[in-house]
Tab-separated table of C-alpha atoms in Angstrom:
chain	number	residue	atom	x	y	z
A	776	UNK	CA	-9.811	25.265	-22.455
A	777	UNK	CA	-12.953	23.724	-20.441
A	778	UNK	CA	-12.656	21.220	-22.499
A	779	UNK	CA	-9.684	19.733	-21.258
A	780	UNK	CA	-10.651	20.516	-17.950
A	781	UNK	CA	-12.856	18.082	-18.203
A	782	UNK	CA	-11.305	15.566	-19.869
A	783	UNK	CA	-8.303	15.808	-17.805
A	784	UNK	CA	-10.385	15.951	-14.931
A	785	UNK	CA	-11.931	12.355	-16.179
A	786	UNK	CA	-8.758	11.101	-17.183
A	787	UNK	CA	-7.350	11.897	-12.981
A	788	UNK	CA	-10.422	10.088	-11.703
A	789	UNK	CA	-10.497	7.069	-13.990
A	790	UNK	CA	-6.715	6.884	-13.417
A	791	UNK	CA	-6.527	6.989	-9.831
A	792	UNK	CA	-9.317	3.806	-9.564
A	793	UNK	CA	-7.227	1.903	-11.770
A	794	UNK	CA	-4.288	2.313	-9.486
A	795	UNK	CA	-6.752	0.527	-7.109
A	796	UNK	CA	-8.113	-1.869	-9.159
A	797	UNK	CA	-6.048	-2.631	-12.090
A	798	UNK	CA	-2.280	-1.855	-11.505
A	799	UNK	CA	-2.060	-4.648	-8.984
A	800	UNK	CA	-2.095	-7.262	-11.190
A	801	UNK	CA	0.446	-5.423	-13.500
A	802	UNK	CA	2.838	-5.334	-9.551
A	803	UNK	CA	6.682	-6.693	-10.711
A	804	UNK	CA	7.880	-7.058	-6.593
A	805	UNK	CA	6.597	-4.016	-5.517
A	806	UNK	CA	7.111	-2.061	-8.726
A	807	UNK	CA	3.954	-0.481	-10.417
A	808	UNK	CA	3.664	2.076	-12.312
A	809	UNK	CA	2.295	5.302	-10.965
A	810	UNK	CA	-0.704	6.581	-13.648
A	811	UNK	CA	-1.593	9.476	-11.979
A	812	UNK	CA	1.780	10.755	-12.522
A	813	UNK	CA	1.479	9.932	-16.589
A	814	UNK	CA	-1.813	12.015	-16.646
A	815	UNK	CA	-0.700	14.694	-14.088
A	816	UNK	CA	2.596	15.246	-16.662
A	817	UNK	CA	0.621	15.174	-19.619
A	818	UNK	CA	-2.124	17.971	-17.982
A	819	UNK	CA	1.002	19.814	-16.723
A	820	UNK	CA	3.222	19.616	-19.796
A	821	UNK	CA	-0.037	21.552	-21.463
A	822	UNK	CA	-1.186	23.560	-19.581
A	823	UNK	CA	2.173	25.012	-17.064
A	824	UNK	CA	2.971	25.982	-13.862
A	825	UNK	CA	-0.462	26.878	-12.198
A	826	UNK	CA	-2.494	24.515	-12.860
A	827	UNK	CA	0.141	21.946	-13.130
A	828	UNK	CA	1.021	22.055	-9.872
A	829	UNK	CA	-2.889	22.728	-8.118
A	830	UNK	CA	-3.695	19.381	-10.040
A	831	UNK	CA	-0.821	18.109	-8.477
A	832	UNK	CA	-1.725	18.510	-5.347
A	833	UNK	CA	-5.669	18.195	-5.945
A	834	UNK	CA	-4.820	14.422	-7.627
A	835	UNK	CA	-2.316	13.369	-4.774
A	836	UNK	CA	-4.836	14.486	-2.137
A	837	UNK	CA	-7.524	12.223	-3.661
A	838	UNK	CA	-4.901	9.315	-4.103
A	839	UNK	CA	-4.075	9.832	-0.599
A	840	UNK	CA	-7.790	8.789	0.145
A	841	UNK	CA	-7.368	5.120	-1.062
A	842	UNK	CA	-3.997	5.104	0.862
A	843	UNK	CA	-3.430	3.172	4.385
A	844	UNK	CA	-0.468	5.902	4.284
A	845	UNK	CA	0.182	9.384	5.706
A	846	UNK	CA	-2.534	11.904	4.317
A	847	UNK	CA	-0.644	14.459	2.162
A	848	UNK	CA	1.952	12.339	1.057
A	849	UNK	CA	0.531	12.013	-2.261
A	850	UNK	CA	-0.327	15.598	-2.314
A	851	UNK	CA	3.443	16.384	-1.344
A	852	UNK	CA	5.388	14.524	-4.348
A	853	UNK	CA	2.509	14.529	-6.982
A	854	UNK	CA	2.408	18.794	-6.035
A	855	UNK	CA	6.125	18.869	-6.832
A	856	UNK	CA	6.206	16.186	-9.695
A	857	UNK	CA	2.911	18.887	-11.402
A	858	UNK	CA	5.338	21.821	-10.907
A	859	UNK	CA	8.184	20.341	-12.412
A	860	UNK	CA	6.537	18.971	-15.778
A	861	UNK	CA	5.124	22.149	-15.858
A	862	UNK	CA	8.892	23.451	-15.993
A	863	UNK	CA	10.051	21.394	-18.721
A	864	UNK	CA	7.025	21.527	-20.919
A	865	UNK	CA	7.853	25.002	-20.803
A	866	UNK	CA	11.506	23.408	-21.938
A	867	UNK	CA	10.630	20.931	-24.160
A	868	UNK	CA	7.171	21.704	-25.336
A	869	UNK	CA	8.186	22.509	-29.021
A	870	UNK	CA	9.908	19.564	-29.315
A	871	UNK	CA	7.287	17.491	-28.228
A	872	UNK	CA	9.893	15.392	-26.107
A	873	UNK	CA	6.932	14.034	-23.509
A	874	UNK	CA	8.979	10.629	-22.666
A	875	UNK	CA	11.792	12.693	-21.240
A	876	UNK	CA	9.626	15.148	-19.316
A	877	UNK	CA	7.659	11.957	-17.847
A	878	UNK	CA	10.643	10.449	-17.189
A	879	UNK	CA	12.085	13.532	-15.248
A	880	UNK	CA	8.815	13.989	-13.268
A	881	UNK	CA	8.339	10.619	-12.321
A	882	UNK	CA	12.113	10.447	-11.040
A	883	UNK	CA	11.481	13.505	-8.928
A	884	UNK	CA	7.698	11.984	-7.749
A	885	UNK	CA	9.344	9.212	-6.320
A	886	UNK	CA	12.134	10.468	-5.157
A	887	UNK	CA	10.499	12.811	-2.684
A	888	UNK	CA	7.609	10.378	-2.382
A	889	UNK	CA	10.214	7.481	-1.014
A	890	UNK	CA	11.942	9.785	0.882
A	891	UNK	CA	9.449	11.270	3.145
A	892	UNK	CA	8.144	7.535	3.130
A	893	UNK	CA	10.957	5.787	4.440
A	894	UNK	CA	11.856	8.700	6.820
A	895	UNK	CA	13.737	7.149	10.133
A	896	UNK	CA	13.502	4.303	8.797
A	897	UNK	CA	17.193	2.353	8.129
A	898	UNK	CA	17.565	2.894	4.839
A	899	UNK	CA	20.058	3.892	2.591
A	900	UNK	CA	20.156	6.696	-0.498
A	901	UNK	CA	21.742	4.170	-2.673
A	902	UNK	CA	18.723	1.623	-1.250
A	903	UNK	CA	16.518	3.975	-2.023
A	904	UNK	CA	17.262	4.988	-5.354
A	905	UNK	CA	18.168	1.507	-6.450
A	906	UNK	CA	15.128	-0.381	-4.992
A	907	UNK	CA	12.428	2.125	-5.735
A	908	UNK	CA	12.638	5.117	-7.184
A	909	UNK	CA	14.790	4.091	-10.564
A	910	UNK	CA	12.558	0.418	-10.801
A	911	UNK	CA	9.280	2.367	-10.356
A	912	UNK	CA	10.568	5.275	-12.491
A	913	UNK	CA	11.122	2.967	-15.329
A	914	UNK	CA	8.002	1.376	-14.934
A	915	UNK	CA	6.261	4.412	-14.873
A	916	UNK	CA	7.784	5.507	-18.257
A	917	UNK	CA	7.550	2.448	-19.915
A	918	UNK	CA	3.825	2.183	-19.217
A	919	UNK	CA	3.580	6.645	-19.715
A	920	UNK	CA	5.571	5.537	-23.541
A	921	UNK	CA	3.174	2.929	-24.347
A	922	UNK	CA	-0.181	4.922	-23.998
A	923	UNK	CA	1.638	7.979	-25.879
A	924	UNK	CA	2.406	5.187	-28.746
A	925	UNK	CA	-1.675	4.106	-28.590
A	926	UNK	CA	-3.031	7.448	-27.886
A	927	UNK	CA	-0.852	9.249	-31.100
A	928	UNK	CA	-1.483	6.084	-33.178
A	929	UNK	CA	-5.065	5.255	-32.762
A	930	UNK	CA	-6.935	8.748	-31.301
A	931	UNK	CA	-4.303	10.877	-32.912
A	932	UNK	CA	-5.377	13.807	-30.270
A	933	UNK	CA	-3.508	16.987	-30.147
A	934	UNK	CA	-2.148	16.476	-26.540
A	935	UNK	CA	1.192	14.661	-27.062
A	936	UNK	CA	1.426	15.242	-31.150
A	937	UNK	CA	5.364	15.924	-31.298
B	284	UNK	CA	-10.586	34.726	-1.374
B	285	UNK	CA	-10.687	35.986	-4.819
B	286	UNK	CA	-7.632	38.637	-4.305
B	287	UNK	CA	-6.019	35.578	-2.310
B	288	UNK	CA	-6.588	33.310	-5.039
B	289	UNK	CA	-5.008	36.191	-7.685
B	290	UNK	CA	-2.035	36.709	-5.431
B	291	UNK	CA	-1.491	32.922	-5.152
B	292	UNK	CA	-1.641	32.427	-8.821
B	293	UNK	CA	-0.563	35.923	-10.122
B	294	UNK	CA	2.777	36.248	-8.124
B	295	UNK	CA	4.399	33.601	-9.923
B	296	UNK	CA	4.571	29.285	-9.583
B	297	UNK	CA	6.822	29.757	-6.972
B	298	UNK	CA	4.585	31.237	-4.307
B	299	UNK	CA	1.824	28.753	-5.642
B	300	UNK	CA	4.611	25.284	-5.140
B	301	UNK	CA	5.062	26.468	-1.375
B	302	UNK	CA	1.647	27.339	-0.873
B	303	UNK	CA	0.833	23.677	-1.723
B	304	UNK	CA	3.921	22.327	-0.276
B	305	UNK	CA	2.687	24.146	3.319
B	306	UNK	CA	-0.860	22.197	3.003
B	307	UNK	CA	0.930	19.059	2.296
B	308	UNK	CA	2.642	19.355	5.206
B	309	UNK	CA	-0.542	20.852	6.954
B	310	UNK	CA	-2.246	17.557	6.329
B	311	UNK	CA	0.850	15.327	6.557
B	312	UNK	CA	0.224	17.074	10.371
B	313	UNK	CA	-2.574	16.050	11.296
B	314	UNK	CA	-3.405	13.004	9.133
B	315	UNK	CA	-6.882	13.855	9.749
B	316	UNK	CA	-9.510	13.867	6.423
B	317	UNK	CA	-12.258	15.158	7.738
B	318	UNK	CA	-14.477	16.496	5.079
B	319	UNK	CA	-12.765	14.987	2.603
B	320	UNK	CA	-14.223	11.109	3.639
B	321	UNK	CA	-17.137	11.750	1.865
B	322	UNK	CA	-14.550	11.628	-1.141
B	323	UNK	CA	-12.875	8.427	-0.046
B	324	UNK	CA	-16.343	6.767	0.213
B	325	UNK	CA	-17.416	7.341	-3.086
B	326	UNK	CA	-13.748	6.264	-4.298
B	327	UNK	CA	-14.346	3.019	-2.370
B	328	UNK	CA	-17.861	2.450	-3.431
B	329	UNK	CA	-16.485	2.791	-7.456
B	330	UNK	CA	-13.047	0.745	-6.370
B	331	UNK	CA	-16.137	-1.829	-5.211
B	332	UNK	CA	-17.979	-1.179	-8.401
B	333	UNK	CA	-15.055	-2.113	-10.831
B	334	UNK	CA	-14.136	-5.391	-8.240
B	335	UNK	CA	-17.682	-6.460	-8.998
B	336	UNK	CA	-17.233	-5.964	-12.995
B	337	UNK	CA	-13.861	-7.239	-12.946
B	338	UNK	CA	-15.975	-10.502	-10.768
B	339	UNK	CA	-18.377	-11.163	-13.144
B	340	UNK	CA	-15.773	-11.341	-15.981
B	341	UNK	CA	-13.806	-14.163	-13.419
B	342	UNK	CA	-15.919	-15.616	-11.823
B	343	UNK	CA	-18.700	-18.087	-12.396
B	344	UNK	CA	-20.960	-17.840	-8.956
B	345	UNK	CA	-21.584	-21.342	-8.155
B	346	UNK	CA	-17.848	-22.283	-8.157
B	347	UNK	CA	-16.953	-19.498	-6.155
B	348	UNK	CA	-19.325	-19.946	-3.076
B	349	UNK	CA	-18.194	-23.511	-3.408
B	350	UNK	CA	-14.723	-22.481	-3.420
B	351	UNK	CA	-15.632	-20.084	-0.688
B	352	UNK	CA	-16.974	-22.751	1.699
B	353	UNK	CA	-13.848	-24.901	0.989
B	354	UNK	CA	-11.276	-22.141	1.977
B	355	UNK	CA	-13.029	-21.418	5.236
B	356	UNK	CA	-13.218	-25.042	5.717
B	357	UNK	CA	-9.277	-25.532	5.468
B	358	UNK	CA	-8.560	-22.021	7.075
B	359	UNK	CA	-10.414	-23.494	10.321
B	360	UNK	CA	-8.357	-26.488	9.790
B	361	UNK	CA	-5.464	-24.875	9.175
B	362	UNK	CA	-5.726	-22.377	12.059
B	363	UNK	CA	-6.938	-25.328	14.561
B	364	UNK	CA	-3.868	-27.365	13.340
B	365	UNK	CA	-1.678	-24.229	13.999
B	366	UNK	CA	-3.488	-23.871	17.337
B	367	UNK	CA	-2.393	-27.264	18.320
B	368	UNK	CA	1.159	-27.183	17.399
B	369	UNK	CA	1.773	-24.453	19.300
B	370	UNK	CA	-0.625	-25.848	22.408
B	371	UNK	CA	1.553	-28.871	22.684
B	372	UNK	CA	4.931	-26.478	22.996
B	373	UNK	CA	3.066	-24.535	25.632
B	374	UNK	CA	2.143	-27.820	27.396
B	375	UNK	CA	5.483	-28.886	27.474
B	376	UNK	CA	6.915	-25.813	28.841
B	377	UNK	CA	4.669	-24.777	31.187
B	378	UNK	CA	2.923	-27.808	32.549
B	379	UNK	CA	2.434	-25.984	36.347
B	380	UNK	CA	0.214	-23.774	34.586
B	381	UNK	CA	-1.812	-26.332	32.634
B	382	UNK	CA	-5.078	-26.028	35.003
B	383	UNK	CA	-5.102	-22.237	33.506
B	384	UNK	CA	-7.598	-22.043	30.220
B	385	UNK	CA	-7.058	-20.213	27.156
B	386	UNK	CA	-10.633	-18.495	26.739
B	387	UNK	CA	-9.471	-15.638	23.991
B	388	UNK	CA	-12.352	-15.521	22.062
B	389	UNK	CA	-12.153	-14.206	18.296
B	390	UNK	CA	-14.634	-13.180	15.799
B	391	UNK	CA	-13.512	-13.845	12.373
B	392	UNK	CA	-15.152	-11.935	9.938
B	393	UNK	CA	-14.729	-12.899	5.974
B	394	UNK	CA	-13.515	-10.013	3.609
B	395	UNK	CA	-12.406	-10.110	0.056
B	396	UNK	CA	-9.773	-7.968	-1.052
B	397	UNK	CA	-11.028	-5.745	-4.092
B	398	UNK	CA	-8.316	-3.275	-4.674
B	399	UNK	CA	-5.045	-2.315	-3.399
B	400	UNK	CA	-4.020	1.311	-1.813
B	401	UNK	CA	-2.727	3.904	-4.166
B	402	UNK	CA	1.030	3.716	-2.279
B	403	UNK	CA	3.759	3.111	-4.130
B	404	UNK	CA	6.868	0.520	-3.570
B	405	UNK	CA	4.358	-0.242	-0.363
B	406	UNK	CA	1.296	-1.837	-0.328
B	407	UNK	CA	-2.057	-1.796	1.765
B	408	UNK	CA	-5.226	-3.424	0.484
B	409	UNK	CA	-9.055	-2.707	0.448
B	410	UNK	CA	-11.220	-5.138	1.688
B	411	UNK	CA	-15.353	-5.295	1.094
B	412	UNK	CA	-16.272	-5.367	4.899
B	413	UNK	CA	-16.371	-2.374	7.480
B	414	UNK	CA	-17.228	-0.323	10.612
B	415	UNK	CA	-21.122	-1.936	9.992
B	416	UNK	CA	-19.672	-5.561	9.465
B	417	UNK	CA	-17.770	-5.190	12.598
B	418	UNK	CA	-14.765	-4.749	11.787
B	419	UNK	CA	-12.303	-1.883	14.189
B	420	UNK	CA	-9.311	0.102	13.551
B	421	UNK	CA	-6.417	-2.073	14.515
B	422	UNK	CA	-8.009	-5.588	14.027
B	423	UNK	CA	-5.572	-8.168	13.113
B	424	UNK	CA	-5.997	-9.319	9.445
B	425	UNK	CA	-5.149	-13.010	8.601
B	426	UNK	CA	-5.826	-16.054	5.733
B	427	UNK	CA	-5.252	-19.406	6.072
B	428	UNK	CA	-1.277	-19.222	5.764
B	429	UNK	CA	-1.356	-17.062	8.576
B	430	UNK	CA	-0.896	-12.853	9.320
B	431	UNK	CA	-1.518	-10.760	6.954
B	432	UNK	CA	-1.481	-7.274	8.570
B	433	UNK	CA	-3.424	-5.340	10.230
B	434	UNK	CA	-6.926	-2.453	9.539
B	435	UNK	CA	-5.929	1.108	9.320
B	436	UNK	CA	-8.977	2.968	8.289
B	437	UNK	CA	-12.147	1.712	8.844
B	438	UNK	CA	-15.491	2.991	6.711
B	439	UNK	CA	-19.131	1.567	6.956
B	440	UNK	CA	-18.344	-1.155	4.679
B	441	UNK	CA	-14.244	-0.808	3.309
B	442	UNK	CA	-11.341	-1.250	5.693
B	443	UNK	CA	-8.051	-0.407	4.362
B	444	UNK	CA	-5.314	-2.826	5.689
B	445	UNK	CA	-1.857	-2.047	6.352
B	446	UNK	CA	-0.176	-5.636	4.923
B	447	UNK	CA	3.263	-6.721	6.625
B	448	UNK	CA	4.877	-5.177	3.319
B	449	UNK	CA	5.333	-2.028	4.757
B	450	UNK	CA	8.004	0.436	6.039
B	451	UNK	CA	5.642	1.381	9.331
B	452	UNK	CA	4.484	-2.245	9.748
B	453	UNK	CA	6.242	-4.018	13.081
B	454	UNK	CA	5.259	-6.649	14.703
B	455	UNK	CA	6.169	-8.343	17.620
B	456	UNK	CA	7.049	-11.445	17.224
B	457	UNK	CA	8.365	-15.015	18.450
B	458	UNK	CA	10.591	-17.900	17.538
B	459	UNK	CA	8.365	-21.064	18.220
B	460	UNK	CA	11.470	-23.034	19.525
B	461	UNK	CA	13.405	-20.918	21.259
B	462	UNK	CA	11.015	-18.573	22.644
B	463	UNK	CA	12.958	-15.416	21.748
B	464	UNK	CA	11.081	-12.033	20.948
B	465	UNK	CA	12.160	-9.932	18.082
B	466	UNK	CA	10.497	-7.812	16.163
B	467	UNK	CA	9.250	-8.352	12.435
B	468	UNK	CA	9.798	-5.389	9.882
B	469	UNK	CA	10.218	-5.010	6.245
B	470	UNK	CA	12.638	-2.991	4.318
B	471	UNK	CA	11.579	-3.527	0.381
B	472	UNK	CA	12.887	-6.561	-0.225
B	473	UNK	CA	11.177	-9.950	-0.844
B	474	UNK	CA	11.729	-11.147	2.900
B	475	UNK	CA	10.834	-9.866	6.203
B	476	UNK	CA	13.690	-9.094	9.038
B	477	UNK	CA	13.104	-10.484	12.038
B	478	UNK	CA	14.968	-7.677	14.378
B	479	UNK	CA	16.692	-7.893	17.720
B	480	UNK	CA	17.938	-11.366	18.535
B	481	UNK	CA	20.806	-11.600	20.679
B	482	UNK	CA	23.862	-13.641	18.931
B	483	UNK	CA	23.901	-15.968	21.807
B	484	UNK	CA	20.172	-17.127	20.961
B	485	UNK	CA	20.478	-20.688	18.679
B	486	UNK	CA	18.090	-19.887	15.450
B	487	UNK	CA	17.612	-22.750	12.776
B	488	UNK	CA	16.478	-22.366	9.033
B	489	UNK	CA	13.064	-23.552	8.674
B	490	UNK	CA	11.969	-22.448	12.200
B	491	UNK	CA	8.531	-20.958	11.975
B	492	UNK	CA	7.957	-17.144	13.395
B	493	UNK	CA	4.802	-16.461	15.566
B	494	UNK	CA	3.061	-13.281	17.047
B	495	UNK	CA	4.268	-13.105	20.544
B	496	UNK	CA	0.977	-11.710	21.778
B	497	UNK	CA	3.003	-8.865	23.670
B	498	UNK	CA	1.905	-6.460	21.556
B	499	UNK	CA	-1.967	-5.202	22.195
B	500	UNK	CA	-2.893	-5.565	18.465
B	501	UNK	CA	-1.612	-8.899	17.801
B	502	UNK	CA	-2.914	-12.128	19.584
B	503	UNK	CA	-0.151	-14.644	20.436
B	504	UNK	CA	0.297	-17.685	17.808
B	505	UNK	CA	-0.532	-16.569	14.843
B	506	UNK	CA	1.997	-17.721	11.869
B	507	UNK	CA	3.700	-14.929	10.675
B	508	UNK	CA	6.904	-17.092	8.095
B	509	UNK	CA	9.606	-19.316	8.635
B	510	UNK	CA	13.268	-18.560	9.063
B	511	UNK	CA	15.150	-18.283	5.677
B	512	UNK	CA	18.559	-17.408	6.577
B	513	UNK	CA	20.833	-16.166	10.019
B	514	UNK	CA	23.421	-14.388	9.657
B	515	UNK	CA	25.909	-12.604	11.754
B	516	UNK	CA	27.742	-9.374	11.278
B	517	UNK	CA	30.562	-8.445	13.830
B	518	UNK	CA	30.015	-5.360	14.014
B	519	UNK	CA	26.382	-5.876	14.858
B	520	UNK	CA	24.356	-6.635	18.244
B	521	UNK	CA	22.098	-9.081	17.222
B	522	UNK	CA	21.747	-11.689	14.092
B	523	UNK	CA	20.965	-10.572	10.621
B	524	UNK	CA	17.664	-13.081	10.124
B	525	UNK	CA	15.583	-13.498	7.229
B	526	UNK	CA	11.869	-14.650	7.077
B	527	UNK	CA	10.131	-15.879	4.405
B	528	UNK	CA	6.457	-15.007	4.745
B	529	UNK	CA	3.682	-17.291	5.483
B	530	UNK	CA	1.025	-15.128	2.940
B	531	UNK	CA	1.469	-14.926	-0.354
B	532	UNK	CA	0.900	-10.852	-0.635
B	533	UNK	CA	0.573	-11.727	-4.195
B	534	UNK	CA	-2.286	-13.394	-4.416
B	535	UNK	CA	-4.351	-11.648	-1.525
B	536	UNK	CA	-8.278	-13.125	-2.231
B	537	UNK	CA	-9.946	-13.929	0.649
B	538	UNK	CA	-8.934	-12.809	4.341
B	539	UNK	CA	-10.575	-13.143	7.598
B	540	UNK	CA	-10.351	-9.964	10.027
B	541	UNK	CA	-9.886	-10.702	13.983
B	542	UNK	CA	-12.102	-8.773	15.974
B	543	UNK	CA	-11.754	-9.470	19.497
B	544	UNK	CA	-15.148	-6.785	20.525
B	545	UNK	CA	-16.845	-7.684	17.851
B	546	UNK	CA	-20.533	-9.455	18.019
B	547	UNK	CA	-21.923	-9.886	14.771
B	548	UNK	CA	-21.445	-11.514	11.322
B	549	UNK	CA	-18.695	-13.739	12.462
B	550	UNK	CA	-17.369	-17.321	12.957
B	551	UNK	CA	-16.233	-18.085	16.563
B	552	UNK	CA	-12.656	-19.404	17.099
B	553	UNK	CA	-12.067	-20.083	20.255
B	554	UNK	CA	-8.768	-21.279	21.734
B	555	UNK	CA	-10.430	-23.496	24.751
């Protein structure tokens, strides 16, 4: 169980400076993929509800950090997104169905992210879901399928094994 | 702590999702982080750390302080050619004032960007100069196409820069021809809206937007795009126009930071 404390632990750090570093050149408009939310489904999917969601809000706090945003925004919607992986791991665990818990979480992430974001601002729900959280959801899951394809093909780890 | 810790965890996720929820809020609050900067600086110093890697991989050293040189070179030009423009429409205007000098003095101090903010459909970028290089909270941010945004969060040698790409960013801002104030905002799309001109005010395509200097965080003049489109809505107060940014957000290198306090480590532009 340490074990993948650890790991998990080094997989939130490492992912979290790549969505400093790295993601921006991988920016479609202002779509990137969120990697943080890949790992934090992942950890959640495994391990449920309580640690789910205290990584969840322990990773968004950190992302907050390298944010010119509101502190705790992160920690908000990454806090939910944790809890709610955690729920349907506990759902879909068996069947190993990972791509449709990501893509759940990630909807919800940015959902609640975006909204509390563009708060009082002039925007619309249909704005809203249509310019960020569906673009950046996909994104999200395409890049969240593509290291599930590498890590069962190549490392063949016991994480995501369906 | 220990019984709170097994009553947070043992009476079901529930109690544990609003416990969290209630600190997000907590922090969202008071936007404060305290003890956790210590965090944020070693996240900056490795964000730095990776920038250099991802340098040496890019870069070959002798073409980039070359290249360097050159793009401070044509940013002077650029802003001096800028400065003039926008001197001789002054002039014109206002020739009872013309014994009056200009003597704003900036400090431009030269940042690279080396990693972007963790946001998402938003972005703010890190730049490798700070607090020690000069730079404050609120110093205009700029490159040689002209504004670029503005420093949020300042550490002893990271700022984090709110770019005009940005649901909270506004600006106050000026059409060079017709001298009408609006305000610039964004609202996730590729363009920026220039807000709050009246339908009687005559706005052509291709007329560049300024700062209008009202604001305390933005000095006047200071290219912010170019109109792309007007339109007008009847049901609306004021046109519907589109500006297409000076800055390419997408290729953020090299930016200069305004610091009008500032004493050290800089290049003087003056206005005189």
């Amino acid at each position: 169980m340490n074990n993948i404390f650890v790991r998990y632990s080094i997989f939130f750090l490492l992912a979290i400076l790549l969505q400093a570093t790295i993601i921006p050149y991988f920016t479609i408009f202002q779509w990137k993929p969120d990697l943080v939310v890949i790992v934090l489904t992942a950890f959640a999917f495994r391990t449920g509800y309580n640690w789910g969601t205290t990584a969840g809000f322990f990773s968004g706090l950190i992302t907050d950090l390298l944010s010119a945003h509101l502190l705790g925004l992160n920690a908000l919607s990454k806090t939910i997104a944790g809890y709610t992986a955690a729920s349907l791991g506990n759902l879909f665990q068996e069947q190993g169905r990972f791509i449709v818990t990501l893509l759940i979480t990630s909807f919800v992430h940015d959902m609640v992210y975006f909204f509390v974001l563009t708060l009082g601002e002039q925007f619309s729900l249909k704005l809203l879901l249509l310019q960020l959280t569906i673009p950046n959801t996909f994104y999200t899951v395409l890049v969240g399928a593509f290291i599930y394809y590498i890590w069962n093909r190549w490392f063949e780890l016991e994480e995501f094994s369906a | 702590m220990r019984r709170f810790t097994h009553v947070l965890f043992g009476k079901g996720p529930v109690l544990l999702l609003a416990f969290y929820v209630f600190l997000a809020f907590l922090l969202m609050n008071f936007n404060r982080p305290g003890a956790l900067r210590g965090i944020r600086l070693g996240l900056l110093a490795a964000v730095s750390g990776i920038h250099s890697i991802q340098q040496k991989f890019t870069y070959l050293q002798d073409l980039k302080r070359e290249n360097q040189a050159l793009q401070k070179e044509i940013f002077k030009l650029k802003v001096i050619n800028q400065q003039l423009g926008e001197a001789l429409l002054e002039n014109i205007r206002l020739k009872r004032l013309l014994g009056l000098k200009d003597t704003s003095r900036y400090h431009l101090i030269a940042a690279q960007v080396i990693g972007e903010g963790t946001e998402r459909g938003v972005r703010s970028v890190i730049l490798n100069a700070g607090s020690l290089e000069g730079v404050r909270k609120n110093c205009p941010v700029i490159n040689a196409d002209g504004l670029v945004g503005r420093v949020l969060i300042t550490e002893p040698h990271h700022a984090i820069v709110q770019i005009l790409l940005d649901y909270n960013a506004l600006v106050s801002a000026r059409l060079q021809h017709s001298r009408e104030v609006g305000t610039i905002a964004w609202s996730g799309n590729p363009w920026l809206e220039l807000r709050y001109i009246a339908k009687n005010v005559d706005v052509t395509v291709g007329e560049a937007v300024i700062t209008s200097g009202l604001s305390p965080i933005y000095p006047s003049g200071i290219k912010i795009g170019v109109v792309q489109s007007v339109q007008e809505n009847k049901f609306e107060f004021f046109k519907e126009i589109r500006v297409r940014p000076a800055v390419n957000f997408n290729a953020l290198e090299e930016v200069f930071i305004m610091c009008p306090d500032s004493l050290q480590n800089g290049v003087v532009i003056s206005n005189e």
